[in-house]
Amino acid sequence: MLRLHPYEYHRPVRLDEALDLLDEHGDDAMPIAGGTDLVPNMKHGLFTPGHLVSLGRVRELHGIDRADDGSIRIGAAESLDSVSRDAAVLEDWPMLADACSKISGPQLRRAGTIGGNVCLDTRCTYYNQTRFWRESLGFCLKKDGDVCHVVPGGTRCVAAHSADGATALSAIGARLEIAGPGGERRTVPIDSFFTSDGVWNRRMKRGELLVALSLPPPAPGTRAAFRKLRIRDSIDFPLANVAAVARIDQAGSTESLRLYVSGMGSYPRKVGKVEEIVAGGPLDAERIEGVAEQAFRQCHPLSNITVDAEWRRAMVPVMVSRVLHGLGETIAG
Ligand SMILES: Cc1cc2nc3c(=O)[nH]c(=O)nc-3n(C[C@H](O)[C@H](O)[C@H](O)COP(=O)(O)OP(=O)(O)OC[C@H]3O[C@@H](n4cnc5c(N)ncnc54)[C@H](O)[C@@H]3O)c2cc1C
Ligand code: SF4
């Protein structure tokens, strides 16, 4: 049986209280939202904080509201289930609702939060294991060791970003509201939030909290879709996921395309140079094939999860093609 280490559990009700607790206990404290990822990770000895600061009762982290400018603000502690059923989210960004509804299983979606999904720790075959298992290999760069078993000789962790909601939010171009000790606040585009460092893949210091996410209103002609590759059609983490947001003008020409692929490296990868391929015409089979080939060239899965990396790579263009063919009806105007 995997046991948890002893820790103190704090249940603040205000954001400033939560931030003060994190500040007071420094590296010995971690925030916990639904705990669906953190608790298993603590059982594996990957994190052993002496203080857990629960976000569940912090009022400022709750609520899904439409702002005056038409954007939707989602509190970071809203559950994946709430996001997937919210009327405003379903109206503007059904693709995000779809991505959230494909995360793990019903119980975990009720406990797990959208903020925890954005801040999800990266995953790896050689990391999400018991201490005994990891010790037998001499540990690794991400925790307790100094080698990488995925890229022998590598000096950087390349564990996989495995958060489905975050990939959808990247394609949407969400903005993240972050609060730090002493009342510091900043809002950053999600594109500048993630880094390629698998040890800690986000530009957010320990002690800071993700407060909310803001979804822009979809521009006229917007279409969006999300696809997830997994072994079973439930509970599994993604082997790969793809999210796309396109704008099609009234004549049927593609004005823009934001395409993200994740589940491979340590952050959701924006597939570059796709605008040139789709510009000036409809998103027809030929252009979709061009975009799928571009994604294949840019995405290189590694052996950081158990499923064969070459097969996952071969599935990239298939997934991209399915997403683009499935863009569906225009969301706005
Ligand atoms: C069996 C199983 C299957 C799963 N399948 C999937 C899947 O298919 N797709 C997927 O995306 N995820 C999956 N997950 C992971 C997880 O359930 C979800 O990602 C969930 O959204 C995590 O949210 P949480 O609130 O439980 O996060 P927690 O476990 O509470 O926290 C996760 C991390 O985020 C930090 N954190 C949480 N909230 C904040 C905040 N507001 N500000 C700063 N830091 C914060 C915590 O300190 C911790 O480091 C799975 C988990 C399990 C156990
Ligand atoms: S990618 Fe390498 S360093 Fe990172 S968790 Fe896996 S084995 Fe460890």
Short mmCIF file of C-alpha atoms and ligand atoms in Angstrom, two decimals:
data_model
loop_
_atom_site.label_atom_id
_atom_site.label_comp_id
_atom_site.label_asym_id
_atom_site.label_seq_id
_atom_site.Cartn_x
_atom_site.Cartn_y
_atom_site.Cartn_z
CA MET A 1 0.00 0.00 0.00
CA LEU A 2 1.28 3.50 -0.85
CA ARG A 3 1.13 5.78 2.18
CA LEU A 4 1.07 9.55 2.42
CA HIS A 5 3.71 11.35 4.46
CA PRO A 6 2.55 13.48 7.44
CA TYR A 7 1.59 17.07 6.56
CA GLU A 8 -0.48 19.95 7.86
CA TYR A 9 -3.64 20.77 5.90
CA HIS A 10 -4.75 24.42 5.71
CA ARG A 11 -8.21 25.51 4.51
CA PRO A 12 -8.15 29.27 3.84
CA VAL A 13 -11.28 31.02 2.57
CA ARG A 14 -9.65 34.15 1.14
CA LEU A 15 -7.04 34.44 -1.59
CA ASP A 16 -4.74 36.65 0.51
CA GLU A 17 -4.85 34.04 3.31
CA ALA A 18 -3.90 31.27 0.88
CA LEU A 19 -1.03 33.35 -0.53
CA ASP A 20 0.19 34.26 2.99
CA LEU A 21 0.24 30.58 3.98
CA LEU A 22 2.24 29.67 0.88
CA ASP A 23 4.62 32.56 1.57
CA GLU A 24 5.02 31.67 5.24
CA HIS A 25 5.92 28.03 4.58
CA GLY A 26 7.97 28.63 1.41
CA ASP A 27 9.28 25.52 -0.34
CA ASP A 28 7.67 23.33 2.31
CA ALA A 29 4.15 24.29 1.11
CA MET A 30 2.10 23.45 -1.98
CA PRO A 31 -1.38 24.45 -3.12
CA ILE A 32 -3.85 21.62 -3.59
CA ALA A 33 -7.07 21.97 -5.60
CA GLY A 34 -8.88 18.69 -6.44
CA GLY A 35 -5.79 16.70 -5.48
CA THR A 36 -6.43 14.23 -8.31
CA ASP A 37 -2.85 14.55 -9.52
CA LEU A 38 -1.02 15.85 -6.46
CA VAL A 39 -2.18 13.12 -4.07
CA PRO A 40 -1.02 10.20 -6.28
CA ASN A 41 2.23 12.08 -6.81
CA MET A 42 2.67 12.49 -3.05
CA LYS A 43 2.02 8.77 -2.61
CA HIS A 44 4.88 8.15 -5.02
CA GLY A 45 7.09 10.45 -2.96
CA LEU A 46 7.45 12.90 -5.86
CA PHE A 47 6.34 15.78 -3.62
CA THR A 48 6.54 15.74 0.17
CA PRO A 49 5.26 19.15 1.31
CA GLY A 50 4.89 19.67 5.06
CA HIS A 51 1.98 22.05 4.40
CA LEU A 52 -0.88 21.71 1.91
CA VAL A 53 -2.90 24.83 1.22
CA SER A 54 -6.34 23.81 0.00
CA LEU A 55 -7.90 26.06 -2.65
CA GLY A 56 -11.34 24.48 -2.51
CA ARG A 57 -12.92 27.10 -0.22
CA VAL A 58 -11.17 30.19 -1.61
CA ARG A 59 -14.04 32.27 -2.96
CA GLU A 60 -11.99 34.31 -5.46
CA LEU A 61 -11.06 31.10 -7.29
CA HIS A 62 -14.67 30.17 -8.03
CA GLY A 63 -17.30 31.23 -10.55
CA ILE A 64 -17.73 31.25 -14.32
CA ASP A 65 -18.89 34.69 -15.45
CA ARG A 66 -19.21 36.70 -18.61
CA ALA A 67 -17.35 40.02 -18.44
CA ASP A 68 -18.55 43.30 -20.02
CA ASP A 69 -16.16 42.84 -22.97
CA GLY A 70 -17.79 39.47 -23.79
CA SER A 71 -14.92 37.33 -22.48
CA ILE A 72 -15.61 34.46 -20.06
CA ARG A 73 -13.74 34.41 -16.76
CA ILE A 74 -13.34 30.96 -15.19
CA GLY A 75 -12.15 30.67 -11.59
CA ALA A 76 -9.15 28.33 -11.36
CA ALA A 77 -10.87 26.14 -8.73
CA GLU A 78 -13.90 25.43 -10.93
CA SER A 79 -14.17 21.70 -11.58
CA LEU A 80 -13.58 20.21 -15.01
CA ASP A 81 -17.15 18.95 -14.84
CA SER A 82 -18.54 22.48 -14.25
CA VAL A 83 -16.49 23.89 -17.13
CA SER A 84 -17.66 21.14 -19.47
CA ARG A 85 -21.34 21.87 -18.64
CA ASP A 86 -21.31 25.65 -18.34
CA ALA A 87 -23.78 27.38 -20.67
CA ALA A 88 -21.46 30.28 -21.60
CA VAL A 89 -18.52 27.94 -22.28
CA LEU A 90 -20.75 25.69 -24.38
CA GLU A 91 -21.98 28.72 -26.32
CA ASP A 92 -18.59 30.30 -27.06
CA TRP A 93 -16.03 27.50 -26.83
CA PRO A 94 -17.69 24.06 -27.01
CA MET A 95 -14.25 22.74 -27.94
CA LEU A 96 -13.02 23.52 -24.38
CA ALA A 97 -16.09 21.83 -22.89
CA ASP A 98 -15.36 18.81 -25.10
CA ALA A 99 -11.68 18.67 -24.02
CA CYS A 100 -12.64 18.88 -20.32
CA SER A 101 -15.27 16.17 -20.75
CA LYS A 102 -12.56 13.83 -22.10
CA ILE A 103 -10.27 14.17 -19.06
CA SER A 104 -9.98 11.04 -16.91
CA GLY A 105 -13.37 9.78 -15.60
CA PRO A 106 -16.55 11.30 -14.05
CA GLN A 107 -15.43 11.20 -10.40
CA LEU A 108 -12.07 12.80 -11.17
CA ARG A 109 -13.70 15.48 -13.34
CA ARG A 110 -15.91 16.46 -10.40
CA ALA A 111 -12.92 16.78 -8.08
CA GLY A 112 -10.25 17.91 -10.56
CA THR A 113 -10.11 21.60 -11.45
CA ILE A 114 -9.28 23.60 -14.54
CA GLY A 115 -6.50 25.41 -12.61
CA GLY A 116 -4.98 22.11 -11.55
CA ASN A 117 -5.10 21.01 -15.17
CA VAL A 118 -3.16 24.09 -16.36
CA CYS A 119 -0.64 23.58 -13.52
CA LEU A 120 -0.46 19.79 -13.97
CA ASP A 121 2.97 18.27 -13.37
CA THR A 122 4.57 16.73 -16.46
CA ARG A 123 4.56 12.94 -16.69
CA CYS A 124 7.12 10.26 -17.61
CA THR A 125 7.45 6.48 -17.48
CA TYR A 126 10.56 6.89 -15.37
CA TYR A 127 9.05 9.45 -13.00
CA ASN A 128 5.45 8.49 -12.15
CA GLN A 129 6.63 5.50 -10.17
CA THR A 130 7.24 4.60 -6.54
CA ARG A 131 10.45 5.73 -4.85
CA PHE A 132 11.60 2.07 -4.76
CA TRP A 133 11.10 1.76 -8.55
CA ARG A 134 12.87 5.06 -9.28
CA GLU A 135 15.72 4.29 -6.91
CA SER A 136 16.43 1.01 -8.71
CA LEU A 137 17.37 3.08 -11.80
CA GLY A 138 19.33 5.67 -9.83
CA PHE A 139 16.50 8.25 -10.04
CA CYS A 140 16.50 10.90 -12.80
CA LEU A 141 16.94 14.63 -13.47
CA LYS A 142 13.35 15.53 -12.62
CA LYS A 143 13.56 14.11 -9.11
CA ASP A 144 16.54 13.09 -6.94
CA GLY A 145 18.93 12.13 -9.78
CA ASP A 146 21.18 13.58 -12.46
CA VAL A 147 20.51 11.51 -15.60
CA CYS A 148 17.67 11.24 -18.07
CA HIS A 149 16.55 7.74 -19.06
CA VAL A 150 14.53 8.99 -22.05
CA VAL A 151 17.41 10.91 -23.65
CA PRO A 152 20.58 9.22 -22.35
CA GLY A 153 23.24 11.90 -21.92
CA GLY A 154 20.53 14.58 -22.00
CA THR A 155 20.79 17.50 -19.61
CA ARG A 156 17.15 18.59 -19.73
CA CYS A 157 14.01 16.79 -18.62
CA VAL A 158 11.61 16.11 -21.49
CA ALA A 159 8.68 14.68 -19.51
CA ALA A 160 5.32 14.92 -21.27
CA HIS A 161 2.79 17.71 -20.85
CA SER A 162 -0.38 15.66 -20.41
CA ALA A 163 -3.12 18.20 -19.73
CA ASP A 164 -6.00 18.15 -22.23
CA GLY A 165 -7.65 21.35 -21.00
CA ALA A 166 -4.42 23.32 -21.34
CA THR A 167 -4.03 22.34 -25.01
CA ALA A 168 -7.57 23.54 -25.76
CA LEU A 169 -6.95 26.78 -23.82
CA SER A 170 -3.75 27.34 -25.83
CA ALA A 171 -5.61 27.13 -29.15
CA ILE A 172 -8.29 29.48 -27.82
CA GLY A 173 -5.60 31.97 -26.74
CA ALA A 174 -6.75 32.15 -23.10
CA ARG A 175 -5.21 34.62 -20.67
CA LEU A 176 -4.15 33.57 -17.18
CA GLU A 177 -4.54 35.67 -14.04
CA ILE A 178 -1.78 34.95 -11.54
CA ALA A 179 -1.45 36.26 -7.97
CA GLY A 180 1.69 36.29 -5.85
CA PRO A 181 2.66 37.09 -2.29
CA GLY A 182 1.94 40.63 -1.11
CA GLY A 183 -0.95 41.07 -3.55
CA GLU A 184 1.11 41.05 -6.78
CA ARG A 185 -1.11 40.38 -9.81
CA ARG A 186 -0.33 39.78 -13.46
CA THR A 187 -2.22 38.53 -16.48
CA VAL A 188 -0.31 36.60 -19.12
CA PRO A 189 -1.26 35.02 -22.44
CA ILE A 190 -1.16 31.22 -22.16
CA ASP A 191 1.37 31.16 -25.04
CA SER A 192 3.97 32.69 -22.73
CA PHE A 193 3.09 30.55 -19.69
CA PHE A 194 4.64 27.19 -20.55
CA THR A 195 8.34 26.41 -20.95
CA SER A 196 10.14 23.39 -22.42
CA ASP A 197 11.67 22.45 -19.03
CA GLY A 198 9.99 19.20 -18.00
CA VAL A 199 11.02 19.64 -14.35
CA TRP A 200 8.81 22.73 -13.88
CA ASN A 201 7.16 23.66 -17.17
CA ARG A 202 5.42 26.89 -16.20
CA ARG A 203 6.49 30.48 -15.72
CA MET A 204 4.94 30.68 -12.29
CA LYS A 205 6.96 30.72 -9.10
CA ARG A 206 6.18 28.38 -6.23
CA GLY A 207 4.09 30.52 -3.88
CA GLU A 208 2.11 32.02 -6.76
CA LEU A 209 -1.44 30.96 -7.57
CA LEU A 210 -3.40 30.74 -10.76
CA VAL A 211 -6.55 32.70 -9.92
CA ALA A 212 -8.60 32.58 -13.13
CA LEU A 213 -8.57 32.05 -16.88
CA SER A 214 -10.13 34.38 -19.35
CA LEU A 215 -11.49 33.19 -22.71
CA PRO A 216 -11.78 35.83 -25.45
CA PRO A 217 -15.11 36.00 -27.27
CA PRO A 218 -14.84 34.06 -30.55
CA ALA A 219 -14.35 36.36 -33.55
CA PRO A 220 -16.82 36.12 -36.44
CA GLY A 221 -16.22 33.00 -38.53
CA THR A 222 -14.53 31.02 -35.73
CA ARG A 223 -14.58 27.23 -35.79
CA ALA A 224 -12.80 25.01 -33.25
CA ALA A 225 -12.20 21.34 -32.48
CA PHE A 226 -10.28 19.10 -30.06
CA ARG A 227 -9.14 15.48 -30.45
CA LYS A 228 -7.45 13.15 -28.02
CA LEU A 229 -5.52 9.97 -28.71
CA ARG A 230 -5.76 7.44 -25.88
CA ILE A 231 -5.73 3.69 -25.45
CA ARG A 232 -9.23 3.35 -23.98
CA ASP A 233 -12.06 5.78 -24.49
CA SER A 234 -12.08 6.72 -20.81
CA ILE A 235 -9.81 7.60 -17.85
CA ASP A 236 -6.53 7.54 -19.85
CA PHE A 237 -4.06 10.41 -20.02
CA PRO A 238 -3.50 11.56 -23.62
CA LEU A 239 -0.97 9.79 -25.83
CA ALA A 240 -1.36 12.95 -27.88
CA ASN A 241 -3.95 15.68 -28.12
CA VAL A 242 -4.68 18.26 -30.80
CA ALA A 243 -6.70 21.50 -30.64
CA ALA A 244 -7.42 23.89 -33.50
CA VAL A 245 -9.15 27.26 -33.83
CA ALA A 246 -9.71 28.57 -37.36
CA ARG A 247 -11.41 31.65 -38.74
CA ILE A 248 -13.23 31.26 -42.03
CA ASP A 249 -14.49 34.39 -43.81
CA GLN A 250 -17.88 34.72 -45.48
CA ALA A 251 -16.46 33.66 -48.84
CA GLY A 252 -15.22 30.40 -47.27
CA SER A 253 -11.53 31.40 -47.20
CA THR A 254 -9.37 30.62 -44.16
CA GLU A 255 -8.27 33.82 -42.41
CA SER A 256 -6.29 32.26 -39.55
CA LEU A 257 -5.47 28.95 -37.90
CA ARG A 258 -4.10 28.25 -34.42
CA LEU A 259 -3.05 24.60 -34.10
CA TYR A 260 -1.59 22.98 -30.95
CA VAL A 261 -0.32 19.45 -30.39
CA SER A 262 0.58 18.13 -26.94
CA GLY A 263 1.14 14.97 -24.89
CA MET A 264 4.61 14.63 -26.40
CA GLY A 265 7.11 17.21 -25.13
CA SER A 266 6.87 19.32 -21.98
CA TYR A 267 4.42 21.96 -23.25
CA PRO A 268 1.63 22.34 -25.81
CA ARG A 269 3.46 22.88 -29.11
CA LYS A 270 2.13 25.50 -31.47
CA VAL A 271 2.46 24.10 -34.98
CA GLY A 272 4.19 26.84 -36.95
CA LYS A 273 3.98 27.92 -40.59
CA VAL A 274 0.43 26.70 -41.06
CA GLU A 275 -1.03 30.10 -41.95
CA GLU A 276 0.88 30.11 -45.26
CA ILE A 277 -0.57 26.71 -46.14
CA VAL A 278 -4.19 27.58 -45.42
CA ALA A 279 -4.21 31.20 -46.60
CA GLY A 280 -6.28 32.32 -49.55
CA GLY A 281 -8.75 29.45 -49.84
CA PRO A 282 -11.06 27.02 -48.11
CA LEU A 283 -9.79 24.48 -45.62
CA ASP A 284 -10.14 21.72 -48.19
CA ALA A 285 -8.61 18.22 -48.23
CA GLU A 286 -5.43 19.42 -49.98
CA ARG A 287 -4.72 22.22 -47.50
CA ILE A 288 -5.56 19.96 -44.55
CA GLU A 289 -3.06 17.41 -45.84
CA GLY A 290 -0.44 20.17 -46.09
CA VAL A 291 -1.06 21.21 -42.48
CA ALA A 292 -0.97 17.57 -41.30
CA GLU A 293 2.42 17.08 -43.02
CA GLN A 294 3.72 20.27 -41.40
CA ALA A 295 2.66 18.97 -37.96
CA PHE A 296 4.37 15.64 -38.65
CA ARG A 297 7.62 17.48 -39.47
CA GLN A 298 7.49 19.52 -36.26
CA CYS A 299 6.29 16.95 -33.69
CA HIS A 300 8.75 14.38 -32.37
CA PRO A 301 7.33 12.25 -29.55
CA LEU A 302 9.89 10.65 -27.24
CA SER A 303 9.86 7.44 -25.22
CA ASN A 304 8.60 9.36 -22.18
CA ILE A 305 5.41 7.30 -22.00
CA THR A 306 4.96 3.58 -22.52
CA VAL A 307 3.36 3.73 -25.97
CA ASP A 308 5.72 3.49 -28.96
CA ALA A 309 7.02 6.92 -29.95
CA GLU A 310 7.15 6.14 -33.70
CA TRP A 311 3.50 5.09 -33.70
CA ARG A 312 2.53 8.26 -31.80
CA ARG A 313 4.41 10.31 -34.38
CA ALA A 314 2.66 8.51 -37.21
CA MET A 315 -0.64 9.39 -35.51
CA VAL A 316 0.10 13.15 -35.44
CA PRO A 317 -0.96 13.86 -39.04
CA VAL A 318 -3.93 11.52 -38.63
CA MET A 319 -5.10 13.43 -35.54
CA VAL A 320 -4.48 16.84 -37.13
CA SER A 321 -6.40 15.82 -40.22
CA ARG A 322 -9.32 14.56 -38.09
CA VAL A 323 -9.40 17.79 -36.09
CA LEU A 324 -9.40 20.00 -39.16
CA HIS A 325 -12.03 17.91 -40.98
CA GLY A 326 -14.11 18.07 -37.77
CA LEU A 327 -13.98 21.84 -37.26
CA GLY A 328 -17.74 21.90 -37.60
CA GLU A 329 -20.08 24.86 -37.65
CA THR A 330 -19.08 28.47 -37.16
CA ILE A 331 -19.35 29.41 -33.46
CA ALA A 332 -19.80 33.15 -33.91
CA GLY A 333 -21.24 35.43 -36.57
C1 LIG B 1 -6.45 8.11 -13.30
C2 LIG B 1 -6.20 9.53 -13.74
C3 LIG B 1 -6.45 9.88 -15.05
C4 LIG B 1 -6.22 11.19 -15.48
N1 LIG B 1 -6.46 11.49 -16.80
C5 LIG B 1 -6.24 12.74 -17.23
C6 LIG B 1 -6.47 13.07 -18.59
O1 LIG B 1 -6.92 12.24 -19.37
N2 LIG B 1 -6.20 14.33 -19.01
C7 LIG B 1 -5.74 15.29 -18.15
O2 LIG B 1 -5.56 16.43 -18.60
N3 LIG B 1 -5.50 15.02 -16.85
C8 LIG B 1 -5.75 13.77 -16.37
N4 LIG B 1 -5.54 13.48 -15.04
C9 LIG B 1 -4.92 14.49 -14.16
C10 LIG B 1 -5.86 15.33 -13.31
O3 LIG B 1 -6.97 14.59 -12.85
C11 LIG B 1 -6.41 16.55 -14.04
O4 LIG B 1 -5.42 17.15 -14.83
C12 LIG B 1 -7.01 17.61 -13.10
O5 LIG B 1 -7.48 18.71 -13.83
C13 LIG B 1 -5.99 18.15 -12.07
O6 LIG B 1 -6.67 19.10 -11.28
P1 LIG B 1 -6.66 19.04 -9.68
O7 LIG B 1 -7.51 20.17 -9.23
O8 LIG B 1 -7.00 17.70 -9.16
O9 LIG B 1 -5.12 19.35 -9.43
P2 LIG B 1 -4.24 19.03 -8.13
O10 LIG B 1 -3.89 17.57 -8.12
O11 LIG B 1 -4.89 19.59 -6.90
O12 LIG B 1 -2.96 19.89 -8.46
C14 LIG B 1 -2.13 19.63 -9.57
C15 LIG B 1 -0.92 20.58 -9.50
O13 LIG B 1 -1.35 21.91 -9.75
C16 LIG B 1 -1.06 22.76 -8.65
N5 LIG B 1 -2.22 23.66 -8.56
C17 LIG B 1 -3.53 23.32 -8.53
N6 LIG B 1 -4.30 24.42 -8.60
C18 LIG B 1 -3.47 25.47 -8.66
C19 LIG B 1 -3.67 26.89 -8.74
N7 LIG B 1 -4.89 27.44 -8.80
N8 LIG B 1 -2.58 27.69 -8.77
C20 LIG B 1 -1.32 27.15 -8.73
N9 LIG B 1 -1.07 25.83 -8.67
C21 LIG B 1 -2.15 25.00 -8.63
C22 LIG B 1 -0.87 21.83 -7.45
O14 LIG B 1 0.00 22.40 -6.48
C23 LIG B 1 -0.25 20.63 -8.14
O15 LIG B 1 1.11 20.86 -8.36
C24 LIG B 1 -5.76 12.18 -14.56
C25 LIG B 1 -5.54 11.82 -13.22
C26 LIG B 1 -5.74 10.51 -12.82
C27 LIG B 1 -5.51 10.16 -11.39
S1 SF4 B 2 12.28 12.83 -19.25
FE1 SF4 B 2 14.18 12.12 -18.31
S2 SF4 B 2 14.58 13.50 -16.60
FE2 SF4 B 2 12.45 13.81 -17.25
S3 SF4 B 2 11.23 12.49 -15.92
FE3 SF4 B 2 11.70 11.31 -17.75
S4 SF4 B 2 13.60 10.21 -17.30
FE4 SF4 B 2 13.36 11.82 -15.77
#
